[in-house]
Coordinates of C-alpha atoms in Angstrom, one line a residue:
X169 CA 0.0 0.0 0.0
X170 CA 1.2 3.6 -0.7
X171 CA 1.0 6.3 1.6
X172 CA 1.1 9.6 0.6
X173 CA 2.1 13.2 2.6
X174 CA 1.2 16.3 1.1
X175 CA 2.7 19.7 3.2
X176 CA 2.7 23.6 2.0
X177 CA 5.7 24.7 0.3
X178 CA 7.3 26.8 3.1
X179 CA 6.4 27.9 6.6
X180 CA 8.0 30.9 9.1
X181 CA 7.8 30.1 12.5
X182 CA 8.1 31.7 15.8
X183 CA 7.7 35.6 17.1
X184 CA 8.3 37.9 14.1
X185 CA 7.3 35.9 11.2
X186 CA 5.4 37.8 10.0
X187 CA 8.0 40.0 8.9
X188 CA 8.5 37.4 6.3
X189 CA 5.6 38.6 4.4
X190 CA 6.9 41.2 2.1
X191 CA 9.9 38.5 1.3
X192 CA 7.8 36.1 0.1
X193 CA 5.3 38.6 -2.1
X194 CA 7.9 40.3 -3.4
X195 CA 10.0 37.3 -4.4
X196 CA 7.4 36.0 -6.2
X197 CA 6.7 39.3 -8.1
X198 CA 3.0 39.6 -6.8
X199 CA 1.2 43.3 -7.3
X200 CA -2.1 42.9 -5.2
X201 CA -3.2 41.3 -1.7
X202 CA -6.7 40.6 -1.0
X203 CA -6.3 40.4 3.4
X204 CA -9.6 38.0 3.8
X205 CA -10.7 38.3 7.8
X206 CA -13.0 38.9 10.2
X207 CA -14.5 41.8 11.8
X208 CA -13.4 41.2 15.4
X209 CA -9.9 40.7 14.6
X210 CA -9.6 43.8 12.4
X211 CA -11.4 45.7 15.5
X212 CA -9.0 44.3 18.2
X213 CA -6.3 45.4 16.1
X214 CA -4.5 42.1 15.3
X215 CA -4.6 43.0 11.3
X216 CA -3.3 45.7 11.9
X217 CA 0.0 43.8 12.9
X218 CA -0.3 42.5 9.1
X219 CA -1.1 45.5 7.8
X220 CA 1.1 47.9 8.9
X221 CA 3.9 45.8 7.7
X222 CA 2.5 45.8 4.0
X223 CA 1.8 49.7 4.3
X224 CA 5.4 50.1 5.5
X225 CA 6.7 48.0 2.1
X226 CA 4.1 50.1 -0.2
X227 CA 2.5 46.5 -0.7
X228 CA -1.0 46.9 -2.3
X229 CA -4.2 45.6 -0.6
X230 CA -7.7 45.6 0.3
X231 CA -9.3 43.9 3.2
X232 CA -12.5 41.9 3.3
X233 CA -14.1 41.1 6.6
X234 CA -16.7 39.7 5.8
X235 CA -15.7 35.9 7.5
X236 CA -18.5 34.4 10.1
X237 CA -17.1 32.2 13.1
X238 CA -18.6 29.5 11.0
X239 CA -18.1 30.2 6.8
X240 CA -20.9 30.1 4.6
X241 CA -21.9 29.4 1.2
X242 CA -22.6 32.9 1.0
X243 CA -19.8 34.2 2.9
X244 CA -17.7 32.1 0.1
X245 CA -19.4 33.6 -3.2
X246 CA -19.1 37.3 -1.4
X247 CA -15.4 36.5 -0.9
X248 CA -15.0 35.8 -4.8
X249 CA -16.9 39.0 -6.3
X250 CA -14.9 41.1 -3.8
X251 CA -11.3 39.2 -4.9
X252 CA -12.5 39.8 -8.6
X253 CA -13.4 43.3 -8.3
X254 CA -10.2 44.2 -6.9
X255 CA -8.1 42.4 -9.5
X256 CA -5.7 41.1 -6.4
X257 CA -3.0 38.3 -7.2
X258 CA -2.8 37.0 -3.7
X259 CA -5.0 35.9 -0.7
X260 CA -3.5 37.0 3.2
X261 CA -5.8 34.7 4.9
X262 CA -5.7 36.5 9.2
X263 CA -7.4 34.3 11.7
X264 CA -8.5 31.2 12.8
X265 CA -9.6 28.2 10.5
X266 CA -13.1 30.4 9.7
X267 CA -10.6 33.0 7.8
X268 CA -8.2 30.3 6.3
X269 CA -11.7 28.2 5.4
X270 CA -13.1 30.9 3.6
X271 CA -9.5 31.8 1.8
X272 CA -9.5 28.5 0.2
X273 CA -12.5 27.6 -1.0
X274 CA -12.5 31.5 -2.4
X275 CA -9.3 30.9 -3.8
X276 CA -9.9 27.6 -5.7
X277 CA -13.3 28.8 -7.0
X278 CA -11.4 32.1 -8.8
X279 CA -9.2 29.5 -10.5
X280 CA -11.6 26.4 -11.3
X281 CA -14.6 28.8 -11.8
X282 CA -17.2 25.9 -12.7
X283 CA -17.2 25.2 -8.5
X284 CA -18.8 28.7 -8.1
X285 CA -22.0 27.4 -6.4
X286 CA -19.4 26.2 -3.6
X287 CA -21.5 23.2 -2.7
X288 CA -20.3 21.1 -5.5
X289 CA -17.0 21.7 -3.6
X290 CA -17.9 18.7 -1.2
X291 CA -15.7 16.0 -0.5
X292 CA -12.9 15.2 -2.8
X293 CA -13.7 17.9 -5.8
X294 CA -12.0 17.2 -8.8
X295 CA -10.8 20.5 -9.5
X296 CA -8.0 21.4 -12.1
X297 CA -6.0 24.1 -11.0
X298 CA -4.1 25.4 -7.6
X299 CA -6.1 28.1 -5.7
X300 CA -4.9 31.1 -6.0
X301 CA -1.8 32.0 -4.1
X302 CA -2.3 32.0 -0.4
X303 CA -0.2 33.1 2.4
X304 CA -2.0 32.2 6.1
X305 CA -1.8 34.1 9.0
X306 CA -2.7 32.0 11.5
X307 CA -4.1 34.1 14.8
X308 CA -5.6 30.9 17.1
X309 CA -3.7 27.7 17.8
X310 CA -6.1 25.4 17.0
X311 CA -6.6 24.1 13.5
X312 CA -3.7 24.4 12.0
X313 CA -5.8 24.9 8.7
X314 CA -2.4 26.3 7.1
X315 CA -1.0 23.2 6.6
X316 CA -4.2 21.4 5.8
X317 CA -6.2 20.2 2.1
X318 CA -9.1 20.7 4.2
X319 CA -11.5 22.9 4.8
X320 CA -15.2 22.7 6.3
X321 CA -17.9 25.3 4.8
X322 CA -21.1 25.8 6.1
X323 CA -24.7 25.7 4.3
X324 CA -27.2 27.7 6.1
X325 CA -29.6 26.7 4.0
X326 CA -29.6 23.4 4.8
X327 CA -28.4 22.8 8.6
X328 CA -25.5 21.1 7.4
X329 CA -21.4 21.6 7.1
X330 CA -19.6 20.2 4.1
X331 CA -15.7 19.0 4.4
X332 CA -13.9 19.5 1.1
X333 CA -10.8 17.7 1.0
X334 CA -8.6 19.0 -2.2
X335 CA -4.7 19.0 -2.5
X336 CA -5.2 22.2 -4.3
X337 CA -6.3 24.3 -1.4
X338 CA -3.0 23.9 0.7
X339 CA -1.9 27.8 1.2
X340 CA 1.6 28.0 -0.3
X341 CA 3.4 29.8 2.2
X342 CA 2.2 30.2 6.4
X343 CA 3.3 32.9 9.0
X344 CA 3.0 31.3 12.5
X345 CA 3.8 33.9 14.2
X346 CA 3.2 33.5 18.0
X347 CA 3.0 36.7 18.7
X348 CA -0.6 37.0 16.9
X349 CA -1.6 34.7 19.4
X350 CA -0.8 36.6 22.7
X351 CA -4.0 38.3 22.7
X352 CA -6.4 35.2 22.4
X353 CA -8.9 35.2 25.2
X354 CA -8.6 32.1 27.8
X355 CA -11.8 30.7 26.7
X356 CA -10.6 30.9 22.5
X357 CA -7.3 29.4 24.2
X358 CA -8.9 26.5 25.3
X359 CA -11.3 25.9 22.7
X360 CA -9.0 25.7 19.8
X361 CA -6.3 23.5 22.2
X362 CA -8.7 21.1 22.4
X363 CA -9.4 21.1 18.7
X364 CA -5.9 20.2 17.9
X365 CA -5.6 17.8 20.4
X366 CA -8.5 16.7 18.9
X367 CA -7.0 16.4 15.5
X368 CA -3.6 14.6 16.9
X369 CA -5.2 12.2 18.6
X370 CA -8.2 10.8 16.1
X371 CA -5.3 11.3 13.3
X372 CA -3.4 9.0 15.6
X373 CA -5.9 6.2 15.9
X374 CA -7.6 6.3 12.8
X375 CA -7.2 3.4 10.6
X376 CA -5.3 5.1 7.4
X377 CA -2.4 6.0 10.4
X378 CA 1.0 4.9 9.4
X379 CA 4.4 5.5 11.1
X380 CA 5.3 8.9 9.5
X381 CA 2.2 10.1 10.4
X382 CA 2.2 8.5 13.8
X383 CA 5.3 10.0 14.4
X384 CA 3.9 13.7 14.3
X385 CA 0.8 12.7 15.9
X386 CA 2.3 11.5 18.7
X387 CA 4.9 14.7 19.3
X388 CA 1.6 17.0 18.7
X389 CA -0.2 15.1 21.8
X390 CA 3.1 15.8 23.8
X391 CA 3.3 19.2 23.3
X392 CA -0.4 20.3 23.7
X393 CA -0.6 18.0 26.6
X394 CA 2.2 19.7 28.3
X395 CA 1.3 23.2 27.2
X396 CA -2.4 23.7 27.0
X397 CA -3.2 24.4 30.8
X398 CA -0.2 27.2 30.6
X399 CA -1.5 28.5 27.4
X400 CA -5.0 29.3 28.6
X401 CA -3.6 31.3 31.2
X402 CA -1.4 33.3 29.0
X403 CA 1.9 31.9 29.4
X404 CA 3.8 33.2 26.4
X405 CA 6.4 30.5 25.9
X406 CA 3.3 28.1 26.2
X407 CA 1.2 29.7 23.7
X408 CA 4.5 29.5 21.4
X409 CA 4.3 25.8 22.0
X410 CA 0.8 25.4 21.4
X411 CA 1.6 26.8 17.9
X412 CA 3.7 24.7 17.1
X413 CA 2.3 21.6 17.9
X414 CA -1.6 22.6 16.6
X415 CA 0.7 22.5 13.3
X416 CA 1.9 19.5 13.6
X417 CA -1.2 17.6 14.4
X418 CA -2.2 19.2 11.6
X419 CA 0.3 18.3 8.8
X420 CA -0.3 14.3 10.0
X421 CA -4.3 14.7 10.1
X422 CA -4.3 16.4 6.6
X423 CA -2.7 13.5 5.3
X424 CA -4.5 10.3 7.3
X425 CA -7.9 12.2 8.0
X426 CA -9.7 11.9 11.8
X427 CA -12.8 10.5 12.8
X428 CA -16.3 10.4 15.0
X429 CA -15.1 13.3 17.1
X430 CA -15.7 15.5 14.2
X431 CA -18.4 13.9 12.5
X432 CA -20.4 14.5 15.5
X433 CA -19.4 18.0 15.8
X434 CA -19.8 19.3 12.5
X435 CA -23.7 19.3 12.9
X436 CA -23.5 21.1 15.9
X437 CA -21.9 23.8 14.9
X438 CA -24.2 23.6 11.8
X439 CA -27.4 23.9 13.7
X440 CA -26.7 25.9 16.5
X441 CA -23.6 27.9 15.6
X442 CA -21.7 25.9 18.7
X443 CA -17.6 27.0 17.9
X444 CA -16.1 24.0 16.3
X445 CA -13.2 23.6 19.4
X446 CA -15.8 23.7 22.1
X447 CA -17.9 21.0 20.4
X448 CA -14.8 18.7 20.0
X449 CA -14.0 19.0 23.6
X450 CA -17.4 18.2 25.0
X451 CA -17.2 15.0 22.8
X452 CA -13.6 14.0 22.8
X453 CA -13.3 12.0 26.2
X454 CA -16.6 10.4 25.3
X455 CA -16.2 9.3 21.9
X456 CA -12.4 7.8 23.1
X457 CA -14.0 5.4 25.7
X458 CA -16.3 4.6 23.2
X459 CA -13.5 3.4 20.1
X460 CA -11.0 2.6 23.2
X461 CA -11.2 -1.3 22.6
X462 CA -10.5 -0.7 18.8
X463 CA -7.5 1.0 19.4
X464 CA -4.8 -1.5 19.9
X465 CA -1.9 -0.2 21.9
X466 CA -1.9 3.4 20.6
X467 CA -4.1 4.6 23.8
X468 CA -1.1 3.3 26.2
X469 CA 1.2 5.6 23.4
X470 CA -1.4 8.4 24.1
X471 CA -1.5 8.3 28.2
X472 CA 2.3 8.4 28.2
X473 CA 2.8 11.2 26.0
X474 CA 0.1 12.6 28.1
X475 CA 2.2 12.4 31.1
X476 CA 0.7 9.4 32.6
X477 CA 2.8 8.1 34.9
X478 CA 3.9 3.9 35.0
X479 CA 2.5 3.6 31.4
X480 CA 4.0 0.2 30.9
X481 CA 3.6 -1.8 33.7
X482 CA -0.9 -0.9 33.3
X483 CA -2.7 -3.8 31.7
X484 CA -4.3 -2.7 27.9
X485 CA -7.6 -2.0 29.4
X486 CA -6.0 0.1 32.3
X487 CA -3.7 2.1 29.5
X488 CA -6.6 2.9 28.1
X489 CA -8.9 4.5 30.8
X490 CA -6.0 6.4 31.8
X491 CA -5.6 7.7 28.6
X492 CA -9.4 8.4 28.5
X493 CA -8.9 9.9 31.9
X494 CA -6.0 12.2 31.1
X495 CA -8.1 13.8 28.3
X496 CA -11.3 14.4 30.4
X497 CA -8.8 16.2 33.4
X498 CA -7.7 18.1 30.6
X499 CA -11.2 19.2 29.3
X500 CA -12.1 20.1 32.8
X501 CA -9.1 21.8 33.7
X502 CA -9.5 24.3 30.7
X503 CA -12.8 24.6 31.8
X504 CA -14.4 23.1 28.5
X505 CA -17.0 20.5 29.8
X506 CA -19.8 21.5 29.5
X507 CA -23.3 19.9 28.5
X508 CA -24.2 20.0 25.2
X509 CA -27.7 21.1 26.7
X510 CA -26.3 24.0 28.3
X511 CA -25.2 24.6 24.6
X512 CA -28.8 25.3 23.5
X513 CA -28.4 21.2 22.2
X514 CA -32.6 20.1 21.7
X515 CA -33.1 16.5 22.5
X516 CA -35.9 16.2 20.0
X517 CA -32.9 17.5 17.1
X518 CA -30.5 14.5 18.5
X519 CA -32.4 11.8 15.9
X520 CA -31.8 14.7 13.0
X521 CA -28.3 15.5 13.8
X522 CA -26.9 12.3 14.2
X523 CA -28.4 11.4 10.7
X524 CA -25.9 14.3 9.8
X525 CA -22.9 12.8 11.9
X526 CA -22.9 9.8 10.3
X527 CA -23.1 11.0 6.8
X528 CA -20.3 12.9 7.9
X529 CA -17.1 12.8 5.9
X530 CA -14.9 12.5 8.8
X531 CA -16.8 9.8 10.6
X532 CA -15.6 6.5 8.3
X533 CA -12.1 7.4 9.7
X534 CA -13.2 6.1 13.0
X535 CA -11.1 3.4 14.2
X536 CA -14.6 1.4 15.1
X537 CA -18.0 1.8 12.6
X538 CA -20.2 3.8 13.7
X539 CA -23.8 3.2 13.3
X540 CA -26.6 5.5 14.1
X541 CA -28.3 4.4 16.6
X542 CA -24.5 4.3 19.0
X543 CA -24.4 7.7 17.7
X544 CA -27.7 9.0 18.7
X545 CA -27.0 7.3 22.0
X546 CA -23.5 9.8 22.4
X547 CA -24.9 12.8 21.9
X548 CA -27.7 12.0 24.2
X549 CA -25.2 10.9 27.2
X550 CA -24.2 14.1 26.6
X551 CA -27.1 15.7 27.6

């Protein structure tokens, strides 16, 4: 069997990289940026961090901030007509994975044009051309969407968010520039943590795993295990960590995909707007003790580089509780446990929704098959 690994071309890391910018737009001999964000950031003043930098180099932009916490189809098609109109080259995508979402799928519809109804995006499109060229700016360390041939979309219309998967979407060159990430709020902190622990850990265990990507996947766990609680209270050298390792769950999980976790979570966030982080961490802990005795030994891998003490000498089944364990102190240390009812979560939804999970692209990655009545029974334990 062949395994394949797909990164971006080049990545800055660490305070400052954003100063890398310029380099990289002027190398390439690009005239126009199109900076595609969010109100709240541009507010707070982290663009500006991006901006002033372009302004100082006499770099040509304009900025749309238009991006929801959640993309839509129509945030998408906006995205496009303002990129066209102002006859930009390039895409700065600012913010968390709802700015680098909406980057992609608006820069591979301006170059494979027949997608421009955005839902036909679903999946694996077979699109023909790169997206346009993209530089991310990640602001959260949580989906390390920069590194990613993912992106998630979300149709109002319908209840419902869409993954497309597409080598083509990869942004060519990221900024992870911790410094962007100083300002998060605890709660933001915490939320997006938990997403990428999320993503290391289902990319760990899901069946298309192999040793290269076990091999990030397993670093990512020990560096947001070890640096999430500091992070959420503002530790700078921990938030530095956290953006590190969000990244590298992410360039394993790109590659090897994840699992129930997020199939579940997609159509909460699609029917009630729930942020995507805070959804995974409600359901990681719950969904693990559910695939736990499909999971060989890679839960006794996941309690150790969780910093689970005396790993070796625990029989299977007690390797795994602990690693179960270890993830739940972790939720409720970070403060991110709560009900999915005191999420504004209807029982009478639960039979729709989990129709939705399992039809989920992410939830065949599962390490055990999911049917929809176990599902239905998950979200209501959750209750």
């Amino acid at each position: 069997m062949a395994y394949r690994m797909i990164l971006n071309e080049r990545s800055y890391f660490g305070a400052g990289a954003i100063e890398n910018i310029p380099v990289e737009f002027k190398g390439r001999g690009l005239k126009k940026a199109v900076v595609i964000t969010d109100k709240g950031l541009l507010k707070a003043g982290v663009v500006d961090n991006v901006t002033a930098i372009l302004d100082r180099e006499n770099i040509d932009y304009e900025i749309f901030d238009e991006v929801n916490p959640n993309p839509s189809v129509d945030n998408v098609k906006a995205g496009v007509e303002f990129v066209k109109n102002a006859n930009a080259d390039c895409l700065i995508a600012i913010g968390g994975g709802s700015s680098m979402d909406t980057a992609k799928a608006v820069g591979i519809i301006i170059e494979n044009p027949e997608f421009a109804d955005v839902v036909s995006l679903e999946g694996v499109a077979d699109t023909k051309h790169k997206a346009m060229m993209t530089f991310a700016v990640p602001t959260t360390a949580g989906t390390g969407a920069e590194v990613t041939i993912n992106y998630v979309i979300t149709d109002t219309a319908n209840k419902r968010k869409f993954v497309c998967v597409d080598p083509n979407d990869i942004p060519d060159v990221a900024f992870v520039d911790s410094d962007l990430m100083m300002s998060m709020p605890a709660k933001l902190a915490a939320a997006t943590g938990m997403d990428a622990l999320t993503h290391a850990i289902e990319g760990y265990i899901t069946p298309g795993a192999w040793e290269m990507s076990d091999m990030v996947h397993i670093k990512a766990i020990e560096m947001i295990g070890a640096n999430i609680r500091a992070a959420v209270k503002g530790d700078p050298k921990a938030r530095e960590n956290m953006a590190t390792g969000q990244y590298i769950a992410a360039m394993g999980y790109s590659n090897v995909g994840l699992g129930l976790v997020h199939g579940m979570s997609h159509p909460l966030s699609a029917w009630y707007g729930i942020a995507h982080g805070q959804a995974n961490a409600i359901l990681l802990p719950t969904v693990m003790r559910y695939n736990k005795d499909f999971t060989g030994e890679k839960y006794r891998d996941i309690a150790k580089a969780l910093g689970v003490e005396n790993t070796e000498s625990m029989s299977i089944e007690e390797a795994r509780d602990a690693a179960c364990d270890a993830v739940l102190q972790i939720a409720k240390d970070v403060e991110m446990t709560e009900k999915l009812s005191d999420l504004g979560v209807k029982a009478e939804d639960l039979p729709e929704i989990a129709k939705d999970a399992l039809a989920d692209v992410c939830t065949p990655g599962n390490p055990r098959e999911a049917k929809l009545d176990e599902i239905l029974e998950l979200y209501k334990s959750l209750m």
